[in-house]
Amino acid sequence: MTNEDNNTAEYNSTGNETVGRRTFLAATGAATVTTSLAGCLGGISGGGDDVFRIGHLGPTELEMGRGAERSAQLAVDELNDNGGILGQDVELLSEDTGGAPTEGERVTENLIQQDNVDLLVGTFVSEVTQGIIDFVAEMDVPFLITGSADPDTITENHGEDYDHYKNVFRTGPINSDLQAEGMAGYATYLNEEYGWENFSILADDAAWTTSFRDILPTQIEETDGLSVVHEDRMSVETDNFTPFLDAADSADADVVFRFIAHGGAAAFTSTWAQNEYPFALEGVSVPGMSPEFWDATEGACLYETTSQSGAGGVAPLTERSMDFVDAYEAEYGDEEPPSKPMYMGFNSYDAVLFYAEAAEAADTVDYESDLDAIVDAMLDLEFTGAAGSVSLYGPDSEYPHDVRETRTEDGIISNFPITQWQPDGDDGVVECVYPQADATADHVEPEWL
Amino acid sequence: MIGQLLSILVLGAMISAVYALVAIGFTMIFGVGGVLNLAHGALIMIGAFAYLALTSTAGTISLPPIVGFVLAVAITAGASYVLYAGLVSYIEDNIVITFLATVVVALLVTEVIIIRFGASPSQLIPVVAGSITLEVVGTRIRYVELVAFVVSWIAIGLLWYYVTKTDEGRSILATSMSRRGAELTGVDLETVKSRTWLIAGAFAGIAGVFIGTLQSTAPEMWLNPLALAFIIVVIGGIGSIKGSVVAAYLIGYLETASIEILGPSFQGVLSLIVLAAVLLVLPQGLYGRELVHE
């Protein structure tokens, strides 16, 4: 399973096997020639042949990465069915970063220097994104971030040296500063619905939760009557959550916002549910986004919520959402998990199609000579993807090249949907509960409250 | 403050009982056969995953938890016996080879479990659902924690009775004290070893189900219990069952106290400091005298 030979599978899927292999050999040959000439020509762009190569980066041994890889493949298939990008066939090369910065750097170097990719999409772990970003900026290959959400990647790079980092973009999810603002809006909504006033914030001790630890408390307390009564950070090694939940309980929390991305989330959820702690469990749980989380927790995840781009594939966020989910389920529904694309899948799918549309508008994919034209086309593009509408912040904004949040008429951030596990007979089902415009069901409180 | 102390007292008692099970199996195998079984953690993992496969509502079998528990323990005991009879018995004279082979087995089991169950953690159905709130103490106890405590102590009690009151059991104790002496009094070494591996496996199976329920069931879950077994056994005295129980409670309380007072990040730190101190000051451990060096 961990040794899935994705590349071979993808070469084959572009045509019948013989042709696929021959194209592969030709392409490899061309790549070798290009690489060996690169020293003389001073460039390594893969523009010499008729194939547009996309490098996908993600932890593909995890459900999140596998969903993203498959979704990128669906986008590539869709492009090839419609004539490719500017007449070029599109090919996906997927690499497993293992979620580790060192491995991420190695595979990124291979994709750029040996495979001559024309576009990079992906990266899930913020530390991996930060590890490769300088190299990618140096090489000028357009890079669309589709998984990690930390704002520093943008503010500390584009904010400092825009020209150097102008080939790097994030097309989704919205960065975690904006997510924190969205979460504060959600806290106000919970207060209006249930009168809950006391909030606890429990965050993984990792880069992606910085905004939730630093910004969210202040933003929650800006609403009259709401207070943050308990805050703590949890080591990613921890799998004993009783002390944290006891502390939130003794602080009289009505809601625990937990921000958790590692496997311990299942133990967290079970500890909460089996002990029937008297508060709601909300926030962001990356393992909790898995369509298979119900089985993994034996149903203990009932009533817990998580925010996730794409709303778990259950809500028609745009006219594209359900077509994409249906295509994913038709292709991969019977294979190993995840049975739905998950959030990074939505973003990777959107990123590939977004770039294709920008390239058509710029009428070039030659990033070595025409990077500015490509960048301008991307900044001008208003794109409707499966996860929502994608448009990017310009060079002079606070988050250059980062995806913009969308807002409702009341100013509430709307591309930050919240899903909840709800009862469905003996089973559980994911429903989108917030924002109300996209909701497929009302939020329900745990029955023991 | 009193609430915190009570909470340490109660939670520590629960988890220590399970730790004792982990360590006893490990120490018995070393005491009797001189084998450092690094696959002991893998046996614990087999217990948890066997229970998962048998009881999971998403699975094909979905047995009632109690039945699944008994079967999981039996399967782990069987796996432990197979490990001994199929591998260790051929190489146990060479400490280094045994050491390496048991690590390889642990890694192999990990890979097989990743292939079969995937890398992400699962939660087990509690053998008994529900919990009680201890208002005075300021914590909650799941019924499954109480069950873990009771079952562990029953198992330890039975083992105690077995090794002190029955001839079969006493031959295990005798072998762990002096192999040559035991042989001279007519003890069949092979039978004793096989029996020891079966008992150690059953204990690992019980511990696996409870550790898997209280923490999580994942392909890396074997490492922590193995490290714990090491620490406990060294502190308690290698080969001593009494030492393992006492040291398990020492480590269990130390961990619970550091979690409650210093925070969960400090869970393992104090145990390691104590381990280092014991190695320096009392290298044979608290009850190390039961093992006669030959």
XYZ file of C-alpha atoms in Angstrom:
743
model
C 0.000 0.000 0.000
C 2.754 2.371 0.937
C 4.642 1.385 -2.190
C 1.891 2.132 -4.676
C 3.507 2.770 -8.007
C 1.451 5.772 -8.879
C 3.561 6.995 -11.718
C 3.295 3.797 -13.674
C -0.435 3.705 -13.158
C -0.745 7.230 -14.432
C 1.358 6.716 -17.516
C -0.816 3.780 -18.401
C -4.018 5.635 -17.838
C -3.196 8.188 -20.509
C -3.507 5.693 -23.318
C -3.039 2.040 -24.131
C -0.109 0.470 -22.440
C 2.345 0.274 -25.344
C 1.892 3.853 -26.382
C 2.015 4.935 -22.752
C 5.325 3.246 -22.218
C 6.786 4.560 -25.461
C 5.685 8.084 -24.637
C 7.235 7.570 -21.251
C 10.547 6.466 -22.749
C 10.504 9.325 -25.218
C 9.671 11.736 -22.473
C 12.398 10.373 -20.239
C 14.822 10.620 -23.130
C 13.800 14.167 -23.800
C 14.095 14.978 -20.135
C 17.576 13.490 -19.979
C 18.660 15.477 -23.016
C 17.109 18.628 -21.626
C 18.773 18.086 -18.290
C 22.163 17.440 -19.804
C 21.807 20.523 -21.978
C 20.516 22.535 -19.089
C 23.999 23.334 -17.906
C 24.824 24.962 -21.244
C 21.512 26.682 -21.752
C 21.152 27.862 -18.202
C 17.577 26.647 -17.867
C 15.674 23.482 -17.157
C 12.171 24.270 -18.356
C 10.338 21.276 -19.748
C 8.818 23.302 -22.554
C 10.647 21.337 -25.237
C 8.033 18.593 -25.683
C 4.271 18.446 -25.950
C 3.541 17.296 -22.443
C 2.576 19.595 -19.600
C 3.784 17.962 -16.398
C 2.287 18.613 -13.008
C 4.151 17.568 -9.892
C 1.895 16.738 -6.964
C 3.321 16.776 -3.444
C 1.576 15.267 -0.447
C 1.746 12.613 2.254
C 0.138 9.999 0.026
C 0.352 7.236 2.600
C -2.232 9.200 4.588
C -5.858 9.467 3.537
C -5.545 13.228 3.099
C -2.648 12.942 0.650
C -4.177 10.031 -1.233
C -7.437 11.937 -1.697
C -5.482 14.939 -2.979
C -3.425 12.874 -5.413
C -6.545 11.224 -6.840
C -8.343 14.553 -7.111
C -5.428 16.097 -8.995
C -5.556 13.097 -11.324
C -9.280 13.706 -11.912
C -8.515 17.327 -12.827
C -5.784 16.160 -15.206
C -8.128 13.634 -16.842
C -10.731 16.364 -17.223
C -8.188 18.651 -18.902
C -7.011 15.911 -21.266
C -10.613 15.157 -22.247
C -10.948 18.803 -23.201
C -7.768 19.124 -25.252
C -5.157 19.624 -22.525
C -3.511 22.931 -21.640
C -2.792 25.117 -24.689
C -2.874 21.969 -26.805
C -0.400 20.074 -24.636
C -1.276 16.760 -23.049
C -1.235 16.938 -19.269
C 0.502 14.393 -17.096
C 0.517 14.058 -13.325
C 3.640 13.001 -11.447
C 2.809 12.362 -7.823
C 5.400 12.206 -5.068
C 5.046 11.182 -1.442
C 6.537 13.738 0.934
C 5.934 11.485 3.919
C 4.928 14.667 5.726
C 8.629 15.240 6.458
C 10.561 18.351 5.396
C 13.696 16.444 4.350
C 11.771 14.009 2.173
C 9.712 16.906 0.810
C 12.889 18.688 -0.279
C 14.281 15.583 -1.947
C 11.206 14.779 -4.026
C 10.683 18.432 -4.952
C 14.221 18.668 -6.300
C 13.604 15.523 -8.345
C 10.341 16.809 -9.759
C 11.843 20.118 -10.817
C 15.315 19.093 -11.914
C 14.758 15.628 -13.358
C 11.114 15.506 -14.365
C 11.032 19.155 -15.470
C 7.553 19.746 -14.158
C 5.739 22.829 -15.401
C 3.662 23.226 -12.262
C 3.779 22.100 -8.642
C 0.661 21.636 -6.541
C 0.193 20.305 -3.044
C 2.003 20.187 0.300
C -0.032 19.416 3.357
C 2.276 19.858 6.360
C 3.241 23.515 6.906
C 6.777 22.536 7.859
C 7.174 20.780 4.479
C 5.896 23.836 2.603
C 8.347 26.040 4.479
C 11.149 23.583 3.797
C 10.809 23.648 0.010
C 9.664 27.192 -0.595
C 13.091 28.810 -1.028
C 14.192 26.230 -3.549
C 10.928 26.494 -5.483
C 11.174 30.294 -5.481
C 14.720 30.013 -6.811
C 13.637 27.749 -9.676
C 10.623 29.926 -10.628
C 8.305 26.929 -11.182
C 4.736 28.010 -10.428
C 3.719 26.419 -7.128
C 0.133 26.329 -5.914
C -0.229 25.408 -2.236
C -3.345 23.330 -1.626
C -3.046 21.907 1.863
C -1.077 23.862 4.437
C -2.686 27.016 5.786
C -0.104 28.836 7.873
C 0.022 32.558 7.024
C 3.793 32.860 7.646
C 4.503 31.063 4.383
C 3.092 34.136 2.666
C 3.769 37.011 5.059
C 7.369 36.095 5.786
C 8.256 35.450 2.135
C 6.175 37.499 -0.319
C 5.864 40.150 2.353
C 9.665 40.460 2.544
C 10.793 39.883 -1.043
C 7.843 39.799 -3.414
C 9.815 39.367 -6.640
C 11.669 36.340 -5.365
C 8.543 34.484 -4.238
C 6.105 35.618 -6.905
C 5.815 32.112 -8.418
C 4.260 30.795 -5.209
C 0.500 30.933 -4.593
C -2.099 29.441 -2.309
C -5.414 28.671 -3.972
C -6.930 27.114 -0.880
C -7.627 26.713 1.968
C -7.835 30.256 3.326
C -4.890 30.901 5.629
C -5.272 30.230 9.319
C -5.421 33.932 10.298
C -8.605 34.085 8.247
C -9.686 30.687 9.520
C -9.345 32.018 13.067
C -11.604 34.928 12.155
C -14.069 32.475 10.620
C -13.946 30.376 13.797
C -14.710 33.468 15.907
C -17.758 34.093 13.680
C -18.800 30.509 14.299
C -18.412 31.025 18.082
C -20.867 33.928 17.852
C -23.254 31.713 15.907
C -23.064 28.980 18.586
C -23.730 31.620 21.244
C -26.833 32.830 19.392
C -28.116 29.283 18.935
C -27.454 27.822 22.381
C -26.361 30.668 24.637
C -22.904 29.072 25.049
C -20.503 31.661 26.466
C -17.386 29.927 27.751
C -14.846 28.689 25.260
C -11.779 26.508 25.682
C -9.016 26.397 23.076
C -6.855 23.265 22.888
C -4.326 23.326 20.063
C -1.653 20.993 18.769
C 1.817 22.277 19.485
C 2.535 22.804 15.752
C 3.021 25.621 13.231
C -0.463 25.415 11.736
C -2.223 26.238 15.017
C -0.325 29.489 15.722
C -3.194 31.710 14.551
C -5.721 29.791 16.606
C -3.592 30.234 19.698
C -2.632 33.866 19.094
C -5.585 35.492 17.331
C -8.664 33.421 18.073
C -8.942 34.177 21.844
C -8.989 37.943 21.285
C -11.419 37.623 18.413
C -13.835 35.467 20.397
C -13.780 37.918 23.291
C -14.609 40.804 20.946
C -18.181 39.538 20.956
C -20.029 40.731 24.071
C -20.596 38.021 26.616
C -18.143 35.508 25.137
C -15.023 34.570 27.013
C -12.148 32.171 26.621
C -11.929 30.415 29.971
C -9.236 27.871 29.224
C -6.334 27.568 26.802
C -3.641 24.936 26.468
C -1.436 23.396 23.850
C -1.059 19.677 23.401
C 2.130 17.881 22.457
C 1.656 15.930 19.237
C 2.945 12.857 21.080
C 0.132 12.928 23.614
C -2.526 10.273 23.489
C -3.847 10.811 27.007
C -6.370 13.640 26.836
C -8.092 13.203 30.192
C -6.095 16.001 31.891
C -6.931 18.507 29.135
C -10.617 17.643 29.146
C -10.753 17.682 32.956
C -9.205 21.160 32.945
C -11.680 22.455 30.349
C -14.472 20.956 32.438
C -13.350 22.551 35.669
C -13.066 25.905 33.848
C -16.798 25.512 33.001
C -16.284 25.527 29.265
C -19.450 25.222 27.146
C -17.461 24.577 23.991
C -14.005 23.147 23.404
C -12.399 24.335 20.189
C -9.706 21.751 19.550
C -7.188 22.073 16.730
C -5.683 18.672 16.166
C -4.021 17.144 13.124
C -2.405 13.925 14.323
C -3.719 10.440 14.889
C -4.456 11.050 18.574
C -7.644 12.798 17.475
C -9.486 9.469 17.624
C -8.444 8.995 21.253
C -9.387 12.617 22.016
C -12.856 12.085 20.590
C -13.406 8.782 22.381
C -12.302 10.197 25.722
C -14.778 13.064 25.286
C -17.681 10.914 24.127
C -17.301 7.981 26.512
C -17.035 10.290 29.503
C -19.822 12.530 28.201
C -17.937 15.697 29.100
C -20.443 18.556 29.413
C -19.294 20.638 26.461
C -19.540 20.580 22.676
C -16.500 19.524 20.653
C -15.835 21.959 17.803
C -12.871 23.424 15.906
C -10.619 21.654 13.428
C -9.784 17.954 13.514
C -7.893 16.748 10.468
C -8.400 13.009 11.201
C -12.047 13.881 11.910
C -12.420 14.953 8.272
C -11.936 11.382 7.114
C -15.150 9.921 5.694
C -14.093 6.791 7.565
C -13.775 8.477 10.987
C -17.108 7.058 12.154
C -15.726 3.534 11.909
C -12.307 4.520 13.270
C -13.896 5.865 16.463
C -16.708 3.307 16.651
C -19.203 6.132 16.417
C -17.666 8.178 19.252
C -17.348 11.124 16.838
C -21.116 11.639 16.893
C -21.845 15.396 17.417
C -18.251 16.562 16.946
C -17.608 19.148 14.262
C -14.675 20.262 12.162
C -14.138 23.011 9.686
C -12.995 21.803 6.254
C -12.830 23.317 2.766
C -15.172 21.468 0.485
C -17.494 20.689 3.431
C -16.612 16.995 3.313
C -18.144 16.648 -0.136
C -21.706 16.727 1.194
C -22.854 20.213 0.211
C -23.263 21.835 -3.221
C -20.993 24.812 -2.415
C -20.767 25.685 -6.115
C -22.286 24.164 -9.245
C -19.029 22.202 -9.591
C -18.886 20.579 -6.142
C -21.173 17.605 -6.529
C -19.998 16.751 -10.071
C -16.483 16.549 -8.709
C -17.515 14.412 -5.719
C -19.537 12.103 -7.996
C -16.572 11.713 -10.347
C -14.311 10.925 -7.400
C -16.708 8.344 -5.984
C -17.209 6.714 -9.380
C -13.464 6.376 -9.857
C -12.208 5.650 -6.338
C -15.278 4.958 -4.181
C -14.572 1.214 -3.995
C -10.838 1.513 -3.441
C -9.002 2.068 -0.181
C -10.000 5.142 1.881
C -10.791 7.970 1.645
C -14.137 7.405 -0.061
C -14.506 11.161 -0.584
C -11.823 13.648 -1.702
C -11.287 15.428 1.710
C -10.303 19.083 1.854
C -6.920 18.911 0.190
C -8.530 16.953 -2.652
C -10.937 19.803 -3.289
C -8.092 22.300 -3.246
C -5.736 20.242 -5.431
C -8.485 19.661 -7.991
C -9.296 23.364 -8.038
C -5.624 24.371 -8.229
C -4.937 22.326 -11.376
C -8.002 23.687 -13.156
C -7.319 27.200 -11.890
C -3.824 27.141 -13.330
C -5.063 25.720 -16.634
C -7.526 28.581 -16.974
C -4.870 31.168 -16.090
C -2.458 29.633 -18.612
C -5.101 29.826 -21.338
C -5.655 33.482 -20.458
C -1.926 34.243 -20.461
C -1.497 32.116 -23.580
C 1.752 30.674 -22.257
C 3.090 28.083 -19.806
C 6.696 29.062 -20.319
C 7.420 30.249 -16.825
C 11.065 30.910 -17.606
C 10.385 33.720 -20.054
C 6.787 34.668 -19.292
C 6.420 34.306 -15.529
C 5.049 37.825 -15.181
C 2.330 37.195 -17.752
C 1.326 33.988 -15.951
C 1.336 35.714 -12.566
C -0.810 38.569 -13.887
C -3.276 36.152 -15.430
C -3.581 34.302 -12.131
C -4.082 37.470 -10.130
C -6.800 38.610 -12.559
C -8.636 35.297 -12.575
C -12.030 34.889 -10.896
C -12.454 31.143 -10.822
C -15.276 28.963 -9.591
C -13.933 25.698 -8.280
C -15.399 22.735 -6.449
C -14.600 24.181 -2.997
C -15.767 27.725 -3.747
C -14.692 30.729 -5.712
C -10.963 31.254 -5.971
C -9.405 34.657 -6.422
C -6.041 35.800 -5.149
C -4.786 38.751 -3.134
C -2.566 41.135 -5.102
C 1.089 42.072 -4.459
C 0.311 45.013 -2.179
C -2.074 43.299 0.186
C -1.338 41.792 3.565
C -1.267 38.260 2.110
C 0.120 38.533 -1.455
C -0.843 35.569 -3.686
C -2.994 34.026 -0.976
C -6.568 32.949 -1.693
C -9.163 35.535 -0.681
C -11.839 34.754 1.835
C -15.409 35.158 0.664
C -17.862 36.966 2.922
C -21.613 37.065 3.398
C -23.514 40.358 3.461
C -22.925 40.586 7.232
C -19.197 40.282 6.727
C -19.054 36.694 8.009
C -16.366 34.563 6.310
C -18.244 32.040 4.189
C -15.634 29.824 2.514
C -14.912 28.150 5.826
C -17.627 25.521 6.100
C -18.176 23.478 9.275
C -19.329 19.872 9.147
C -20.749 17.720 11.913
C -21.155 13.991 12.445
C -24.862 13.432 12.963
C -26.938 10.326 13.700
C -28.346 8.374 10.784
C -30.096 5.302 12.168
C -27.354 3.209 13.784
C -24.789 4.907 11.646
C -23.340 8.381 11.350
C -23.449 10.863 8.529
C -21.547 14.075 7.782
C -23.694 17.176 7.400
C -22.643 20.722 6.600
C -23.968 22.881 9.476
C -22.337 26.289 8.917
C -22.471 28.803 7.254
C -26.242 28.642 7.046
C -26.314 29.427 3.315
C -24.510 26.134 2.575
C -25.905 24.080 5.458
C -27.434 20.690 4.686
C -28.710 20.289 8.267
C -29.006 22.236 11.515
C -26.220 21.996 14.080
C -27.199 19.574 16.854
C -25.877 19.603 20.403
C -24.687 16.393 22.087
C -27.710 14.682 23.623
C -26.077 14.545 27.068
C -25.846 18.341 27.373
C -4.912 20.328 45.723
C -6.620 17.456 47.545
C -8.703 16.874 44.427
C -5.524 16.656 42.405
C -3.950 14.167 44.813
C -7.068 12.019 44.808
C -7.153 12.181 41.058
C -3.536 11.009 40.867
C -4.321 8.250 43.346
C -7.295 6.937 41.371
C -6.037 7.359 37.794
C -2.578 6.077 38.715
C -3.988 2.909 40.286
C -5.966 2.148 37.120
C -3.181 2.491 34.574
C -0.469 0.938 36.774
C -2.358 -2.339 36.893
C -2.189 -2.553 33.094
C 1.497 -1.565 33.124
C 2.139 -4.422 35.550
C 0.651 -6.883 33.048
C 2.915 -5.537 30.319
C 6.011 -5.863 32.460
C 5.280 -9.256 34.024
C 5.159 -11.041 30.679
C 8.382 -9.389 29.589
C 10.213 -10.166 32.808
C 9.030 -13.796 32.957
C 10.372 -14.516 29.491
C 13.687 -12.994 30.406
C 13.814 -14.708 33.779
C 13.033 -18.162 32.466
C 14.675 -18.208 29.067
C 17.185 -15.391 29.264
C 15.521 -13.939 26.184
C 15.024 -10.201 25.732
C 11.823 -10.371 23.721
C 11.679 -7.114 21.789
C 8.556 -8.382 20.057
C 6.697 -8.102 23.359
C 5.237 -4.762 22.280
C 4.163 -6.351 19.001
C 2.248 -8.999 20.971
C 0.419 -6.219 22.786
C -0.400 -4.711 19.408
C -1.637 -8.081 18.126
C -4.010 -8.208 21.105
C -5.433 -4.776 20.302
C -5.814 -5.419 16.585
C -7.267 -8.903 17.080
C -9.895 -7.310 19.298
C -10.469 -4.603 16.678
C -10.924 -7.139 13.884
C -13.271 -9.281 15.980
C -15.500 -6.590 17.445
C -15.417 -3.589 15.091
C -18.947 -2.697 14.005
C -17.592 -1.949 10.540
C -15.904 -5.346 10.334
C -17.308 -8.592 9.036
C -17.574 -10.413 12.378
C -18.708 -7.834 14.951
C -18.678 -10.148 17.966
C -19.898 -8.939 21.363
C -17.010 -7.169 23.182
C -16.654 -9.801 25.946
C -16.352 -12.659 23.444
C -13.968 -10.593 21.335
C -11.864 -9.893 24.425
C -11.520 -13.564 25.343
C -10.675 -14.531 21.770
C -8.164 -11.685 21.392
C -6.365 -12.860 24.534
C -6.334 -16.427 23.223
C -5.024 -15.303 19.836
C -2.216 -13.290 21.425
C -1.241 -16.202 23.666
C -1.175 -18.396 20.542
C 0.926 -15.846 18.653
C 3.359 -15.705 21.542
C 3.670 -19.495 21.579
C 4.203 -19.603 17.813
C 6.866 -16.923 18.128
C 8.681 -19.102 20.661
C 8.218 -22.507 19.071
C 8.664 -21.300 15.501
C 11.571 -18.917 15.917
C 13.022 -18.135 19.312
C 13.512 -21.741 20.449
C 16.002 -22.259 17.604
C 18.145 -19.223 18.320
C 17.708 -18.432 21.992
C 21.254 -19.465 22.890
C 22.612 -16.565 20.911
C 21.516 -13.408 22.694
C 22.383 -11.037 19.863
C 20.599 -13.046 17.177
C 17.510 -13.356 19.383
C 17.622 -9.659 20.065
C 17.740 -8.856 16.342
C 15.209 -11.484 15.321
C 12.600 -10.247 17.781
C 13.041 -6.657 16.553
C 12.545 -7.898 13.013
C 9.356 -9.674 14.097
C 8.086 -6.449 15.676
C 8.755 -4.490 12.484
C 7.197 -7.223 10.378
C 4.019 -7.201 12.466
C 3.904 -3.410 12.100
C 4.090 -3.649 8.315
C 1.457 -6.375 8.130
C -0.852 -4.291 10.276
C -0.329 -1.222 8.078
C -1.196 -3.306 5.021
C -4.256 -4.841 6.625
C -5.607 -1.936 8.725
C -3.928 1.199 7.354
C -1.657 3.639 9.153
C -4.258 5.797 10.871
C -5.219 4.989 14.445
C -8.504 3.326 15.352
C -10.478 3.273 18.561
C -11.690 0.052 20.123
C -15.212 -0.504 21.399
C -14.936 -0.406 25.199
C -15.506 -3.806 26.790
C -18.032 -1.998 29.000
C -19.379 1.404 27.929
C -20.086 4.413 30.132
C -18.296 6.356 32.853
C -18.725 7.779 36.318
C -17.994 11.324 37.373
C -16.057 11.703 40.585
C -17.105 15.215 41.645
C -14.787 15.372 44.653
C -11.818 14.223 42.639
C -12.583 16.400 39.612
C -12.124 13.682 37.048
C -14.082 10.979 35.305
C -13.414 7.290 35.216
C -14.555 5.157 32.358
C -16.012 1.790 33.331
C -13.462 0.241 31.027
C -10.706 1.670 33.249
C -12.275 -0.030 36.263
C -12.615 -3.255 34.299
C -8.953 -2.979 33.232
C -7.946 -2.545 36.868
C -10.014 -5.478 38.111
C -9.121 -7.848 35.294
C -5.408 -7.021 35.610
C -5.427 -7.738 39.314
C -7.328 -10.983 38.817
C -4.725 -12.032 36.256
C -1.852 -11.062 38.537
C -3.499 -12.861 41.459
C -4.004 -16.029 39.456
C -0.411 -15.942 38.284
C 0.761 -15.440 41.864
C -1.256 -18.415 43.010
C 0.024 -20.471 40.085
C 3.718 -19.834 40.604
C 3.675 -20.166 44.371
C 1.081 -22.853 45.059
C 1.165 -25.295 42.144
C 3.989 -27.557 41.074
C 3.729 -26.530 37.436
C 3.956 -22.884 38.410
C 6.718 -23.416 40.921
C 8.808 -25.010 38.201
C 8.604 -21.685 36.313
C 9.794 -19.793 39.359
C 12.507 -22.352 39.979
C 13.746 -22.090 36.413
C 13.937 -18.331 36.672
C 16.001 -18.650 39.857
C 18.444 -21.249 38.616
C 18.112 -23.063 35.363
C 20.626 -25.752 36.275
C 19.076 -26.276 39.674
C 15.651 -26.668 38.156
C 16.906 -29.172 35.623
C 18.570 -31.175 38.369
C 15.263 -31.445 40.217
C 13.592 -32.878 37.113
C 12.001 -29.799 35.564
C 11.429 -30.112 31.807
C 12.891 -26.877 30.507
C 11.081 -26.902 27.152
C 7.641 -27.279 28.728
C 8.383 -24.537 31.226
C 9.492 -22.156 28.500
C 6.488 -22.879 26.289
C 4.174 -22.328 29.228
C 5.911 -19.071 30.083
C 5.512 -17.744 26.550
C 1.823 -18.691 26.587
C 1.248 -16.857 29.869
C 3.264 -13.815 28.740
C 1.238 -13.758 25.509
C -2.073 -13.917 27.364
C -0.980 -11.049 29.622
C 0.114 -9.053 26.578
C -3.274 -9.713 24.977
C -5.162 -8.406 28.015
C -2.898 -5.361 28.198
C -3.260 -4.796 24.440
C -7.035 -4.617 24.531
C -7.004 -2.145 27.426
C -4.134 0.008 26.143
C -5.811 0.037 22.727
C -9.086 1.161 24.279
C -7.681 3.759 26.667
C -5.101 5.153 24.266
C -5.245 4.368 20.573
C -4.812 1.360 18.372
C -2.198 2.146 15.741
C 0.734 0.435 14.024
C 3.270 2.264 16.226
C 1.532 1.430 19.486
C 4.041 -1.327 20.320
C 6.925 1.044 21.044
C 5.609 2.733 24.144
C 4.622 -0.424 26.033
C 7.963 -1.998 25.129
C 9.841 0.991 26.515
C 7.650 0.884 29.620
C 8.306 -2.819 30.057
C 12.027 -2.144 29.895
C 11.936 0.654 32.430
C 9.674 -1.227 34.829
C 11.632 -4.444 34.617
C 14.971 -2.738 35.213
C 13.615 -0.825 38.187
C 11.796 -3.836 39.635
C 14.668 -6.214 39.123
C 15.008 -8.376 36.045
C 13.079 -11.631 36.343
C 11.103 -10.668 39.448
C 7.318 -10.696 39.238
C 6.916 -8.910 42.566
C 9.431 -6.304 41.414
C 7.459 -5.751 38.219
C 4.237 -5.085 40.085
C 5.884 -2.688 42.517
C 7.830 -0.885 39.775
C 4.738 -0.728 37.561
C 2.941 1.138 40.331
C 5.938 3.374 40.881
C 6.106 4.276 37.177
C 2.325 4.477 36.781
C 2.024 6.923 39.672
C 5.068 8.869 38.562
C 3.569 9.306 35.086
C 0.136 10.226 36.377
C 1.612 12.701 38.831
C 3.813 14.377 36.237
C 0.816 14.644 33.880
C -1.381 16.204 36.573
C 1.240 18.494 38.066
C 3.697 19.315 35.280
C 1.503 18.685 32.216
C 1.163 15.823 29.732
C 4.383 16.657 27.867
C 6.299 15.461 30.914
C 4.666 12.032 30.956
C 7.801 9.998 30.323
C 10.526 12.297 31.620
C 10.465 11.443 35.321
C 10.396 7.712 34.611
C 13.579 8.030 32.603
C 15.271 10.018 35.348
C 14.317 7.362 37.870
C 15.556 4.689 35.481
C 18.938 6.401 35.189
C 19.132 6.762 38.963
C 18.274 3.112 39.535
C 20.873 1.996 37.009
C 23.501 4.044 38.842
C 22.616 3.298 42.437
C 20.795 -0.027 42.368
C 21.717 -1.788 39.115
C 20.088 -5.056 40.151
C 16.759 -3.293 40.726
C 14.451 -3.384 43.730
C 13.945 -7.158 43.847
C 16.810 -8.321 41.714
C 17.951 -11.078 44.038
C 15.499 -13.671 42.747
C 17.662 -13.949 39.681
C 20.762 -15.945 40.470
C 23.499 -15.241 37.943
C 25.061 -18.402 36.669
